CSV table of C-alpha atoms and ligand atoms in Angstrom, one decimal:
chain,number,residue,atom,x,y,z
A,15,UNK,CA,-9.3,-85.8,43.5
A,16,UNK,CA,-7.1,-83.7,45.7
A,17,UNK,CA,-6.4,-79.9,45.3
A,18,UNK,CA,-3.1,-80.4,43.5
A,19,UNK,CA,-4.5,-82.9,41.0
A,20,UNK,CA,-7.4,-80.6,40.2
A,21,UNK,CA,-5.1,-77.6,39.9
A,22,UNK,CA,-3.1,-79.6,37.3
A,23,UNK,CA,-6.2,-80.9,35.5
A,24,UNK,CA,-7.5,-77.4,35.0
A,25,UNK,CA,-4.2,-75.7,34.3
A,26,UNK,CA,-3.8,-73.0,31.7
A,27,UNK,CA,-2.1,-73.9,28.4
A,28,UNK,CA,1.6,-73.1,28.4
A,29,UNK,CA,1.3,-69.6,27.0
A,30,UNK,CA,3.6,-66.6,27.7
A,31,UNK,CA,0.8,-65.0,29.8
A,32,UNK,CA,0.4,-68.1,32.0
A,33,UNK,CA,4.2,-68.1,32.5
A,34,UNK,CA,4.1,-64.4,33.6
A,35,UNK,CA,1.3,-65.1,36.2
A,36,UNK,CA,1.8,-65.6,39.9
A,37,UNK,CA,0.3,-69.1,40.4
A,38,UNK,CA,-3.1,-69.1,42.0
A,39,UNK,CA,-4.8,-72.1,43.5
A,40,UNK,CA,-8.0,-73.2,41.7
A,41,UNK,CA,-11.2,-71.9,43.3
A,42,UNK,CA,-13.4,-74.7,44.7
A,43,UNK,CA,-15.8,-76.5,42.3
A,44,UNK,CA,-19.5,-76.5,43.0
A,45,UNK,CA,-20.9,-79.3,45.2
A,46,UNK,CA,-24.6,-79.4,46.4
A,47,UNK,CA,-27.5,-77.1,45.6
A,48,UNK,CA,-27.3,-73.3,45.4
A,49,UNK,CA,-29.5,-70.5,44.2
A,50,UNK,CA,-28.8,-67.1,42.6
A,51,UNK,CA,-30.8,-64.4,40.7
A,52,UNK,CA,-28.4,-64.7,37.8
A,53,UNK,CA,-26.1,-67.6,36.8
A,54,UNK,CA,-23.3,-67.0,34.3
A,55,UNK,CA,-21.9,-70.0,32.4
A,56,UNK,CA,-18.3,-69.4,31.2
A,57,UNK,CA,-15.5,-67.5,32.9
A,58,UNK,CA,-13.9,-65.7,29.9
A,59,UNK,CA,-14.0,-61.9,29.6
A,60,UNK,CA,-17.6,-61.9,28.6
A,61,UNK,CA,-18.8,-64.0,31.6
A,62,UNK,CA,-16.6,-62.2,34.1
A,63,UNK,CA,-17.6,-58.7,33.0
A,64,UNK,CA,-21.3,-59.6,33.0
A,65,UNK,CA,-21.0,-61.1,36.5
A,66,UNK,CA,-19.2,-58.1,37.8
A,67,UNK,CA,-21.6,-55.6,36.3
A,68,UNK,CA,-24.7,-57.5,37.4
A,69,UNK,CA,-23.3,-57.7,41.0
A,70,UNK,CA,-22.6,-54.0,40.9
A,71,UNK,CA,-26.2,-53.5,39.9
A,72,UNK,CA,-27.3,-55.4,43.0
A,73,UNK,CA,-28.0,-58.9,41.7
A,74,UNK,CA,-26.9,-62.1,43.4
A,75,UNK,CA,-24.6,-63.8,40.9
A,76,UNK,CA,-23.0,-67.2,40.5
A,77,UNK,CA,-20.3,-67.8,37.8
A,78,UNK,CA,-19.5,-71.4,36.7
A,79,UNK,CA,-16.3,-72.1,34.7
A,80,UNK,CA,-15.5,-75.5,33.4
A,81,UNK,CA,-11.7,-75.1,33.6
A,82,UNK,CA,-10.3,-71.9,35.2
A,83,UNK,CA,-10.9,-68.2,34.8
A,84,UNK,CA,-9.4,-67.0,31.5
A,85,UNK,CA,-8.6,-70.5,30.3
A,86,UNK,CA,-10.3,-70.0,26.9
A,87,UNK,CA,-9.7,-67.4,24.2
A,88,UNK,CA,-9.7,-64.6,26.8
A,89,UNK,CA,-6.4,-65.7,28.4
A,90,UNK,CA,-4.7,-66.6,25.2
A,91,UNK,CA,-5.5,-63.6,22.9
A,92,UNK,CA,-3.2,-61.2,21.1
A,93,UNK,CA,-4.2,-58.6,23.7
A,94,UNK,CA,-5.2,-55.8,21.2
A,95,UNK,CA,-8.0,-53.6,22.6
A,96,UNK,CA,-9.6,-51.5,19.8
A,97,UNK,CA,-13.0,-50.2,18.8
A,98,UNK,CA,-15.2,-52.1,16.3
A,99,UNK,CA,-16.3,-55.7,15.8
A,100,UNK,CA,-15.1,-58.8,13.9
A,101,UNK,CA,-17.4,-57.7,11.1
A,102,UNK,CA,-16.2,-54.7,9.1
A,103,UNK,CA,-18.1,-51.4,9.4
A,104,UNK,CA,-19.2,-51.4,5.7
A,105,UNK,CA,-21.0,-54.7,6.1
A,106,UNK,CA,-22.6,-53.6,9.3
A,107,UNK,CA,-23.9,-50.4,7.6
A,108,UNK,CA,-25.3,-52.4,4.7
A,109,UNK,CA,-27.1,-54.8,7.1
A,110,UNK,CA,-28.5,-52.4,9.7
A,111,UNK,CA,-28.2,-48.9,8.1
A,112,UNK,CA,-25.9,-46.1,8.9
A,113,UNK,CA,-27.7,-44.8,12.1
A,114,UNK,CA,-27.7,-48.2,13.9
A,115,UNK,CA,-24.2,-48.9,12.7
A,116,UNK,CA,-23.1,-45.7,14.5
A,117,UNK,CA,-24.9,-46.8,17.7
A,118,UNK,CA,-23.2,-50.2,17.5
A,119,UNK,CA,-19.8,-48.6,16.9
A,120,UNK,CA,-20.4,-46.3,19.9
A,121,UNK,CA,-21.0,-49.4,22.0
A,122,UNK,CA,-17.8,-50.9,20.8
A,123,UNK,CA,-15.9,-47.7,21.9
A,124,UNK,CA,-17.7,-48.0,25.3
A,125,UNK,CA,-16.1,-51.5,25.5
A,126,UNK,CA,-12.6,-50.0,24.9
A,127,UNK,CA,-13.2,-47.3,27.5
A,128,UNK,CA,-14.5,-49.9,30.0
A,129,UNK,CA,-11.4,-52.0,29.8
A,130,UNK,CA,-9.1,-49.0,30.2
A,131,UNK,CA,-11.1,-47.5,33.0
A,132,UNK,CA,-11.3,-50.8,34.9
A,133,UNK,CA,-7.6,-51.3,34.7
A,134,UNK,CA,-6.7,-47.7,35.7
A,135,UNK,CA,-9.3,-47.6,38.5
A,136,UNK,CA,-7.7,-50.7,40.0
A,137,UNK,CA,-4.3,-49.1,39.9
A,138,UNK,CA,-3.1,-51.8,37.5
A,139,UNK,CA,-1.6,-49.8,34.6
A,140,UNK,CA,1.1,-52.5,34.4
A,141,UNK,CA,-1.5,-54.6,32.5
A,142,UNK,CA,-1.3,-52.1,29.6
A,143,UNK,CA,1.7,-52.8,27.4
A,144,UNK,CA,1.6,-50.1,24.8
A,145,UNK,CA,-0.7,-47.7,22.9
A,146,UNK,CA,-1.8,-47.1,19.4
A,147,UNK,CA,-2.3,-49.4,16.4
A,148,UNK,CA,-0.6,-49.5,13.0
A,149,UNK,CA,-2.8,-51.1,10.4
A,150,UNK,CA,-0.2,-52.0,7.7
A,151,UNK,CA,-0.8,-52.9,4.1
A,152,UNK,CA,1.3,-55.2,2.0
A,153,UNK,CA,-0.5,-54.1,-1.2
A,154,UNK,CA,0.5,-51.2,-3.4
A,155,UNK,CA,-3.2,-50.6,-4.0
A,156,UNK,CA,-3.7,-48.2,-1.1
A,157,UNK,CA,-7.0,-46.8,-2.2
A,158,UNK,CA,-9.1,-49.0,0.1
A,159,UNK,CA,-7.0,-48.3,3.1
A,160,UNK,CA,-7.2,-44.5,2.5
A,161,UNK,CA,-11.0,-44.8,2.0
A,162,UNK,CA,-11.4,-46.7,5.2
A,163,UNK,CA,-9.4,-44.2,7.1
A,164,UNK,CA,-11.4,-41.3,5.7
A,165,UNK,CA,-14.7,-43.0,6.6
A,166,UNK,CA,-13.6,-43.8,10.1
A,167,UNK,CA,-12.4,-40.2,10.7
A,168,UNK,CA,-15.3,-38.4,9.1
A,169,UNK,CA,-18.2,-40.7,10.0
A,170,UNK,CA,-17.0,-42.2,13.2
A,171,UNK,CA,-14.8,-39.6,14.7
A,172,UNK,CA,-11.6,-41.7,14.8
A,173,UNK,CA,-8.2,-40.2,15.2
A,174,UNK,CA,-6.2,-41.8,12.4
A,175,UNK,CA,-3.4,-40.8,10.1
A,176,UNK,CA,-2.2,-42.2,6.8
A,177,UNK,CA,1.5,-43.1,6.5
A,178,UNK,CA,3.6,-44.4,3.6
A,179,UNK,CA,7.2,-44.4,2.2
A,180,UNK,CA,10.0,-43.0,4.4
A,181,UNK,CA,7.9,-42.1,7.5
A,182,UNK,CA,6.6,-45.7,7.6
A,183,UNK,CA,9.9,-47.4,6.9
A,184,UNK,CA,11.6,-45.3,9.6
A,185,UNK,CA,9.3,-47.0,12.1
A,186,UNK,CA,9.1,-50.6,10.8
A,187,UNK,CA,12.4,-51.7,9.1
A,188,UNK,CA,10.8,-53.8,6.3
A,189,UNK,CA,10.0,-53.4,2.7
A,190,UNK,CA,7.0,-55.6,3.0
A,191,UNK,CA,4.7,-52.8,3.9
A,192,UNK,CA,3.6,-50.2,1.4
A,193,UNK,CA,1.3,-48.1,3.6
A,194,UNK,CA,-0.2,-47.9,7.1
A,195,UNK,CA,-2.9,-46.1,9.1
A,196,UNK,CA,-2.0,-45.2,12.6
A,197,UNK,CA,-5.0,-45.3,15.0
A,198,UNK,CA,-4.5,-43.5,18.3
A,199,UNK,CA,-7.3,-45.1,20.4
A,200,UNK,CA,-6.3,-48.8,20.7
A,201,UNK,CA,-3.8,-50.2,23.3
A,202,UNK,CA,-2.6,-53.6,24.2
A,203,UNK,CA,-2.8,-55.6,27.4
A,204,UNK,CA,-1.8,-58.8,29.1
A,205,UNK,CA,-5.3,-60.4,28.7
A,206,UNK,CA,-4.8,-63.1,31.3
A,207,UNK,CA,-3.8,-60.6,33.9
A,208,UNK,CA,-6.9,-58.6,33.0
A,209,UNK,CA,-9.1,-61.7,33.4
A,210,UNK,CA,-7.5,-62.2,36.8
A,211,UNK,CA,-8.2,-58.6,37.7
A,212,UNK,CA,-11.9,-59.0,36.7
A,213,UNK,CA,-12.0,-62.2,38.9
A,214,UNK,CA,-10.7,-60.2,41.9
A,215,UNK,CA,-13.3,-57.5,41.3
A,216,UNK,CA,-16.1,-60.1,41.0
A,217,UNK,CA,-15.1,-61.7,44.3
A,218,UNK,CA,-14.9,-58.3,46.0
A,219,UNK,CA,-18.4,-57.5,44.7
A,220,UNK,CA,-19.9,-60.8,46.1
A,221,UNK,CA,-20.0,-63.0,43.0
A,222,UNK,CA,-19.7,-66.7,43.8
A,223,UNK,CA,-17.2,-68.1,41.4
A,224,UNK,CA,-16.7,-71.9,40.9
A,225,UNK,CA,-13.8,-73.2,38.8
A,226,UNK,CA,-13.5,-76.8,37.5
A,227,UNK,CA,-17.3,-76.8,37.2
A,228,UNK,CA,-18.7,-77.7,33.8
A,229,UNK,CA,-22.4,-77.1,33.3
A,230,UNK,CA,-23.6,-80.3,31.6
A,231,UNK,CA,-27.2,-79.4,30.9
A,232,UNK,CA,-29.8,-76.8,31.7
A,233,UNK,CA,-33.4,-77.7,32.4
A,234,UNK,CA,-36.5,-76.0,33.9
A,235,UNK,CA,-38.2,-76.2,37.2
A,236,UNK,CA,-41.2,-73.9,37.1
A,237,UNK,CA,-39.9,-70.3,36.7
A,238,UNK,CA,-36.3,-71.3,37.5
A,239,UNK,CA,-33.6,-72.8,35.3
A,240,UNK,CA,-31.8,-75.8,36.7
A,241,UNK,CA,-28.1,-76.0,35.8
A,242,UNK,CA,-26.6,-79.4,36.5
A,243,UNK,CA,-22.9,-79.9,37.1
A,244,UNK,CA,-21.0,-83.2,38.0
A,245,UNK,CA,-21.5,-82.6,41.8
A,246,UNK,CA,-23.9,-79.8,42.1
A,247,UNK,CA,-27.0,-77.9,40.9
A,248,UNK,CA,-27.9,-74.2,40.6
A,249,UNK,CA,-31.4,-72.9,40.6
A,250,UNK,CA,-31.7,-69.5,38.9
A,251,UNK,CA,-34.5,-67.5,37.1
A,252,UNK,CA,-31.9,-65.9,34.8
A,253,UNK,CA,-29.0,-67.6,33.0
A,254,UNK,CA,-26.3,-65.9,30.8
A,255,UNK,CA,-24.4,-68.3,28.5
A,256,UNK,CA,-20.9,-67.0,27.7
A,257,UNK,CA,-19.2,-70.2,26.6
A,258,UNK,CA,-17.9,-69.1,23.1
A,259,UNK,CA,-16.2,-71.8,21.1
A,260,UNK,CA,-15.5,-74.1,23.9
A,261,UNK,CA,-18.7,-76.0,23.9
A,262,UNK,CA,-21.8,-74.8,25.8
A,263,UNK,CA,-24.8,-76.5,27.3
A,264,UNK,CA,-27.5,-74.8,25.2
A,265,UNK,CA,-27.7,-76.4,21.8
A,266,UNK,CA,-29.3,-73.5,20.0
A,267,UNK,CA,-26.4,-71.2,21.1
A,268,UNK,CA,-23.7,-73.8,20.5
A,269,UNK,CA,-24.9,-74.6,17.0
A,270,UNK,CA,-24.7,-70.9,16.1
A,271,UNK,CA,-21.0,-70.7,16.8
A,272,UNK,CA,-18.2,-71.7,14.5
A,273,UNK,CA,-14.9,-72.4,16.3
A,274,UNK,CA,-12.0,-70.9,14.4
A,275,UNK,CA,-8.4,-71.5,15.6
A,276,UNK,CA,-5.6,-68.9,15.5
A,277,UNK,CA,-2.0,-69.1,16.7
A,278,UNK,CA,0.4,-67.0,18.8
A,279,UNK,CA,4.1,-67.3,19.6
A,280,UNK,CA,6.4,-65.3,22.0
A,281,UNK,CA,10.1,-65.1,21.2
A,282,UNK,CA,12.9,-65.4,23.6
A,283,UNK,CA,14.1,-62.0,24.8
A,284,UNK,CA,15.6,-60.3,21.8
A,285,UNK,CA,17.0,-57.1,23.4
A,286,UNK,CA,18.0,-54.1,21.3
A,287,UNK,CA,17.8,-56.0,18.1
A,288,UNK,CA,14.0,-56.2,18.2
A,289,UNK,CA,13.7,-52.5,19.1
A,290,UNK,CA,15.9,-51.5,16.2
A,291,UNK,CA,13.8,-53.4,13.7
A,292,UNK,CA,10.3,-52.7,15.2
A,293,UNK,CA,10.3,-49.0,16.4
A,294,UNK,CA,6.7,-49.1,17.6
A,295,UNK,CA,5.3,-50.1,21.0
A,296,UNK,CA,1.6,-50.3,20.1
A,297,UNK,CA,-0.3,-53.0,18.2
A,298,UNK,CA,0.7,-53.8,14.6
A,299,UNK,CA,-1.5,-55.9,12.3
A,300,UNK,CA,-1.6,-56.3,8.5
A,301,UNK,CA,-4.8,-55.7,6.6
A,302,UNK,CA,-4.9,-59.1,4.9
A,303,UNK,CA,-7.7,-61.4,6.0
A,304,UNK,CA,-6.3,-63.3,9.0
A,305,UNK,CA,-2.9,-61.5,8.5
A,306,UNK,CA,-0.1,-61.2,11.0
A,307,UNK,CA,-0.7,-59.3,14.3
A,308,UNK,CA,2.1,-58.6,16.6
A,309,UNK,CA,3.6,-56.4,19.3
A,310,UNK,CA,6.6,-56.0,21.5
A,311,UNK,CA,6.2,-57.0,25.2
A,312,UNK,CA,8.6,-56.4,28.0
A,313,UNK,CA,9.2,-58.3,31.2
A,314,UNK,CA,12.1,-58.5,33.6
A,315,UNK,CA,14.1,-60.6,31.0
A,316,UNK,CA,13.8,-57.9,28.3
A,317,UNK,CA,11.9,-57.3,25.1
A,318,UNK,CA,10.1,-60.0,23.3
A,319,UNK,CA,8.1,-60.3,20.1
A,320,UNK,CA,4.6,-61.6,20.5
A,321,UNK,CA,3.4,-62.6,17.1
A,322,UNK,CA,0.0,-64.1,16.1
A,323,UNK,CA,-1.4,-65.1,12.8
A,324,UNK,CA,-3.3,-67.6,10.5
A,325,UNK,CA,-6.7,-69.0,11.1
A,326,UNK,CA,-8.1,-72.4,10.5
A,327,UNK,CA,-11.3,-74.3,11.2
A,328,UNK,CA,-9.2,-77.4,12.0
A,329,UNK,CA,-9.1,-77.9,15.7
A,330,UNK,CA,-5.8,-79.8,16.0
A,331,UNK,CA,-2.7,-77.7,16.6
A,332,UNK,CA,-0.1,-78.0,13.9
A,333,UNK,CA,3.0,-79.9,15.0
A,334,UNK,CA,5.3,-77.2,13.6
A,335,UNK,CA,3.4,-74.2,15.0
A,336,UNK,CA,6.5,-72.3,16.2
A,337,UNK,CA,8.4,-73.0,13.0
A,338,UNK,CA,5.4,-71.9,10.9
A,339,UNK,CA,5.1,-68.5,12.6
A,340,UNK,CA,8.9,-68.0,12.7
A,341,UNK,CA,8.7,-68.3,8.9
A,342,UNK,CA,6.0,-65.6,8.8
A,343,UNK,CA,8.2,-63.4,11.0
A,344,UNK,CA,11.3,-63.8,8.8
A,345,UNK,CA,9.2,-63.1,5.7
A,346,UNK,CA,8.6,-59.6,7.1
A,347,UNK,CA,11.8,-59.1,9.0
A,348,UNK,CA,14.6,-61.1,7.5
A,349,UNK,CA,16.9,-59.3,9.9
A,350,UNK,CA,15.4,-61.3,12.8
A,351,UNK,CA,16.8,-64.5,11.4
A,352,UNK,CA,18.1,-66.4,14.5
A,353,UNK,CA,15.3,-65.2,16.8
A,354,UNK,CA,14.1,-68.2,18.8
A,355,UNK,CA,10.6,-68.9,20.0
A,356,UNK,CA,10.0,-69.7,23.7
A,357,UNK,CA,6.2,-70.1,23.9
A,358,UNK,CA,3.7,-71.1,21.3
A,359,UNK,CA,0.0,-71.8,21.7
A,360,UNK,CA,-3.4,-71.7,19.9
A,361,UNK,CA,-6.9,-70.7,20.9
A,362,UNK,CA,-10.4,-70.9,19.6
A,363,UNK,CA,-12.5,-67.9,18.6
A,364,UNK,CA,-16.2,-68.2,18.4
A,365,UNK,CA,-17.8,-66.8,15.2
A,366,UNK,CA,-21.4,-66.5,14.2
A,367,UNK,CA,-22.1,-66.7,10.5
A,368,UNK,CA,-22.8,-63.0,10.4
A,369,UNK,CA,-19.5,-62.3,12.2
A,370,UNK,CA,-21.2,-60.1,14.9
A,371,UNK,CA,-21.7,-61.0,18.5
A,372,UNK,CA,-24.8,-63.0,19.5
A,373,UNK,CA,-26.3,-61.0,22.3
A,374,UNK,CA,-29.9,-61.6,23.1
A,375,UNK,CA,-32.6,-63.4,25.0
A,376,UNK,CA,-33.0,-66.9,23.5
A,377,UNK,CA,-36.0,-67.7,25.7
A,378,UNK,CA,-37.5,-65.9,28.7
A,379,UNK,CA,-34.6,-65.4,31.2
A,380,UNK,CA,-32.0,-67.3,29.1
A,381,UNK,CA,-29.4,-64.9,27.5
A,382,UNK,CA,-26.7,-65.6,24.9
A,383,UNK,CA,-23.5,-63.5,25.2
A,384,UNK,CA,-21.1,-65.0,22.7
A,385,UNK,CA,-19.7,-65.0,19.1
A,386,UNK,CA,-17.1,-62.2,19.6
A,387,UNK,CA,-14.8,-63.7,17.0
A,388,UNK,CA,-11.3,-62.3,16.8
A,389,UNK,CA,-12.4,-58.9,18.1
A,390,UNK,CA,-13.5,-59.7,21.7
A,391,UNK,CA,-11.5,-57.6,24.1
A,392,UNK,CA,-13.7,-54.6,23.7
A,393,UNK,CA,-16.9,-56.3,22.5
A,394,UNK,CA,-17.1,-58.7,25.5
A,395,UNK,CA,-17.1,-55.7,27.8
A,396,UNK,CA,-19.7,-53.9,25.6
A,397,UNK,CA,-21.9,-57.0,25.3
A,398,UNK,CA,-21.7,-57.6,29.1
A,399,UNK,CA,-22.9,-54.1,29.8
A,400,UNK,CA,-25.7,-54.6,27.4
A,401,UNK,CA,-26.8,-57.7,29.2
A,402,UNK,CA,-26.4,-56.2,32.6
A,403,UNK,CA,-28.6,-53.2,31.5
A,404,UNK,CA,-31.2,-55.5,30.0
A,405,UNK,CA,-31.5,-57.5,33.2
A,406,UNK,CA,-31.9,-54.2,35.0
A,407,UNK,CA,-34.8,-53.3,32.8
A,408,UNK,CA,-33.1,-51.2,30.1
A,409,UNK,CA,-33.3,-53.2,26.8
A,410,UNK,CA,-32.5,-50.3,24.4
A,411,UNK,CA,-29.0,-51.5,23.6
A,412,UNK,CA,-30.0,-55.1,23.5
A,413,UNK,CA,-32.4,-54.3,20.6
A,414,UNK,CA,-29.5,-53.0,18.5
A,415,UNK,CA,-28.4,-56.6,18.2
A,416,UNK,CA,-31.8,-57.7,16.9
A,417,UNK,CA,-30.5,-58.2,13.4
A,418,UNK,CA,-27.8,-60.6,14.5
A,419,UNK,CA,-29.5,-63.6,16.0
A,420,UNK,CA,-28.3,-67.1,16.9
A,421,UNK,CA,-28.5,-68.8,13.5
A,422,UNK,CA,-27.1,-72.3,12.7
A,423,UNK,CA,-23.5,-72.1,11.7
A,424,UNK,CA,-23.7,-75.0,9.3
A,425,UNK,CA,-21.8,-77.6,11.5
A,426,UNK,CA,-19.0,-79.5,9.7
A,427,UNK,CA,-20.2,-78.2,6.3
A,428,UNK,CA,-20.0,-74.6,7.7
A,429,UNK,CA,-16.4,-75.2,8.9
A,430,UNK,CA,-15.5,-76.6,5.5
A,431,UNK,CA,-17.1,-73.6,3.6
A,432,UNK,CA,-15.3,-71.2,6.0
A,433,UNK,CA,-11.9,-72.9,5.3
A,434,UNK,CA,-12.5,-72.7,1.6
A,435,UNK,CA,-13.5,-69.0,1.8
A,436,UNK,CA,-10.3,-68.3,3.9
A,437,UNK,CA,-8.1,-70.0,1.3
A,438,UNK,CA,-9.8,-68.0,-1.5
A,439,UNK,CA,-9.3,-64.7,0.3
A,440,UNK,CA,-5.6,-65.6,1.0
A,441,UNK,CA,-5.1,-66.1,-2.7
A,442,UNK,CA,-6.6,-62.7,-3.5
A,443,UNK,CA,-4.3,-61.1,-0.8
A,444,UNK,CA,-1.3,-62.8,-2.4
A,445,UNK,CA,-2.3,-61.5,-5.8
A,446,UNK,CA,-2.8,-58.0,-4.4
A,447,UNK,CA,0.8,-58.1,-3.1
A,448,UNK,CA,2.3,-58.8,-6.5
B,530,FAD,C1,-5.1,-66.6,19.9
B,530,FAD,C2,-6.2,-65.6,19.9
B,530,FAD,C3,-5.9,-64.2,19.7
B,530,FAD,C4,-6.8,-63.2,19.8
B,530,FAD,N1,-6.5,-61.9,19.7
B,530,FAD,C5,-7.4,-61.0,20.0
B,530,FAD,C6,-7.0,-59.6,20.0
B,530,FAD,O1,-5.8,-59.3,19.9
B,530,FAD,N2,-7.9,-58.7,20.2
B,530,FAD,C7,-9.3,-59.0,20.4
B,530,FAD,O2,-10.1,-58.1,20.5
B,530,FAD,N3,-9.7,-60.3,20.4
B,530,FAD,C8,-8.8,-61.3,20.2
B,530,FAD,N4,-9.1,-62.6,20.2
B,530,FAD,C9,-10.6,-62.9,20.4
B,530,FAD,C10,-10.9,-62.8,21.9
B,530,FAD,O3,-9.9,-63.4,22.7
B,530,FAD,C11,-12.3,-63.5,22.1
B,530,FAD,O4,-13.2,-62.9,21.3
B,530,FAD,C12,-12.8,-63.3,23.6
B,530,FAD,O5,-11.8,-63.5,24.5
B,530,FAD,C13,-14.0,-64.2,23.8
B,530,FAD,O6,-14.3,-64.2,25.2
B,530,FAD,P1,-15.4,-65.1,25.8
B,530,FAD,O7,-15.5,-64.8,27.2
B,530,FAD,O8,-16.6,-65.0,24.9
B,530,FAD,O9,-14.9,-66.6,25.5
B,530,FAD,P2,-13.7,-67.5,26.1
B,530,FAD,O10,-12.6,-66.6,26.7
B,530,FAD,O11,-13.4,-68.5,25.1
B,530,FAD,O12,-14.4,-68.1,27.4
B,530,FAD,C14,-15.4,-69.1,27.3
B,530,FAD,C15,-15.3,-69.9,28.6
B,530,FAD,O13,-16.4,-70.8,28.8
B,530,FAD,C16,-16.0,-71.9,29.4
B,530,FAD,N5,-17.0,-73.0,29.2
B,530,FAD,C17,-17.3,-73.6,28.0
B,530,FAD,N6,-18.3,-74.5,28.2
B,530,FAD,C18,-18.6,-74.4,29.5
B,530,FAD,C19,-19.6,-75.2,30.2
B,530,FAD,N7,-20.4,-76.1,29.7
B,530,FAD,N8,-19.6,-74.9,31.6
B,530,FAD,C20,-18.8,-73.9,32.2
B,530,FAD,N9,-17.9,-73.3,31.5
B,530,FAD,C21,-17.8,-73.5,30.1
B,530,FAD,C22,-14.6,-72.2,28.8
B,530,FAD,O14,-13.8,-73.1,29.7
B,530,FAD,C23,-14.0,-70.8,28.7
B,530,FAD,O15,-13.2,-70.4,29.8
B,530,FAD,C24,-8.2,-63.6,20.1
B,530,FAD,C25,-8.5,-64.9,20.2
B,530,FAD,C26,-7.6,-65.9,20.2
B,530,FAD,C27,-8.0,-67.4,20.4
């Protein structure tokens, strides 16, 4: 296969982010035998950050990516960077206790800071699109939202304000939302541009990166792991598996992850009309389970609406994806009737049953760094730092994830049960809105 064919075979899906990228030739795939102190499998944000931080700590690192860097969820996401995990803070407290929950939350904030500092230190503030997050509620029962805001402010030091009525409607021109909490810390980014920045930093720090290189299996040869690819082999005493929902080579890790799909569209440039209706440049997401999440993005053609929503455990993309999300947009903003969609795509998030990341040593030298669910932009960074510290001899943060191990996700039955639960929760949300 020549270089152009292999570029095409491992191309990104046709997302807005991919269209905004300057094309880059695929890095070479692995051929022959190589060795490294640490091998990372998977070139999403988790794998890239782990590779970079291990290289910065002096390890020799190889990163193997089946497609191309950022090809998975990392290069397709909504781009919201915020503290916390896919699991809500109440459930974390109940499982691990308030003290450990605080330590875990602090790690998640460390992840947010890491992303921002990395972007700023590289002089790439163009990757950041806007700041702040409006958590909007479609229900008139605002007690839960207020209680959550109070808890985050008083127990976790968040900077959040409660909004309703006129002040809220002057920002978002819709009568769908009854209340909101504005959080100051989050921001949004072009996630694919960020993945490319991490790649550049990895290469500058001596990481050997191979694209178009799927790891088919991992065996043992004495103290070293042997990773087999189509044309090559890596020998390494330490392996970090960061393959999320896209199928990894270690059965125990793969079986613990439930792939859940979600969808995103980007509109054609909508000019002043969009800015009149949506007067907020940060992240906006409604509080329903798998509700809408959206933001305004700007490129040389003007302002666009980037809108995500819905989740499903079905892997096939709906034929009418753009039409489906356009209906969701019009449901909130009927004034945007006539807006057209230029890009639509889907992506898979990897969820463990406990909805927390799976970060741990599965067997001596073999680490899992996966299961970030729909909240991976900060937690992949936080998790990667935890793994890098652990491989450097400091396991204190790794131990915080001891209650969240790689447990079987239930296979097809697990997917079915999750879909049922999602439909049940959507029904409760719909009733709440009445
Ligand atoms: C549409 C969408 C919207 C989202 N929005 C947000 C958001 O706004 N904010 C947020 O915080 N999170 C969001 N998320 C979640 C977030 O994107 C993920 O949690 C995060 O990117 C996961 O990163 P990762 O590196 O673990 O996995 P991925 O980015 O999926 O990377 C895994 C990589 O492993 C590679 N791979 C798999 N198997 C092999 C193998 N055998 N050999 C070599 N390579 C292999 C894949 O090709 C892939 O590139 C969203 C996710 C999706 C899909």
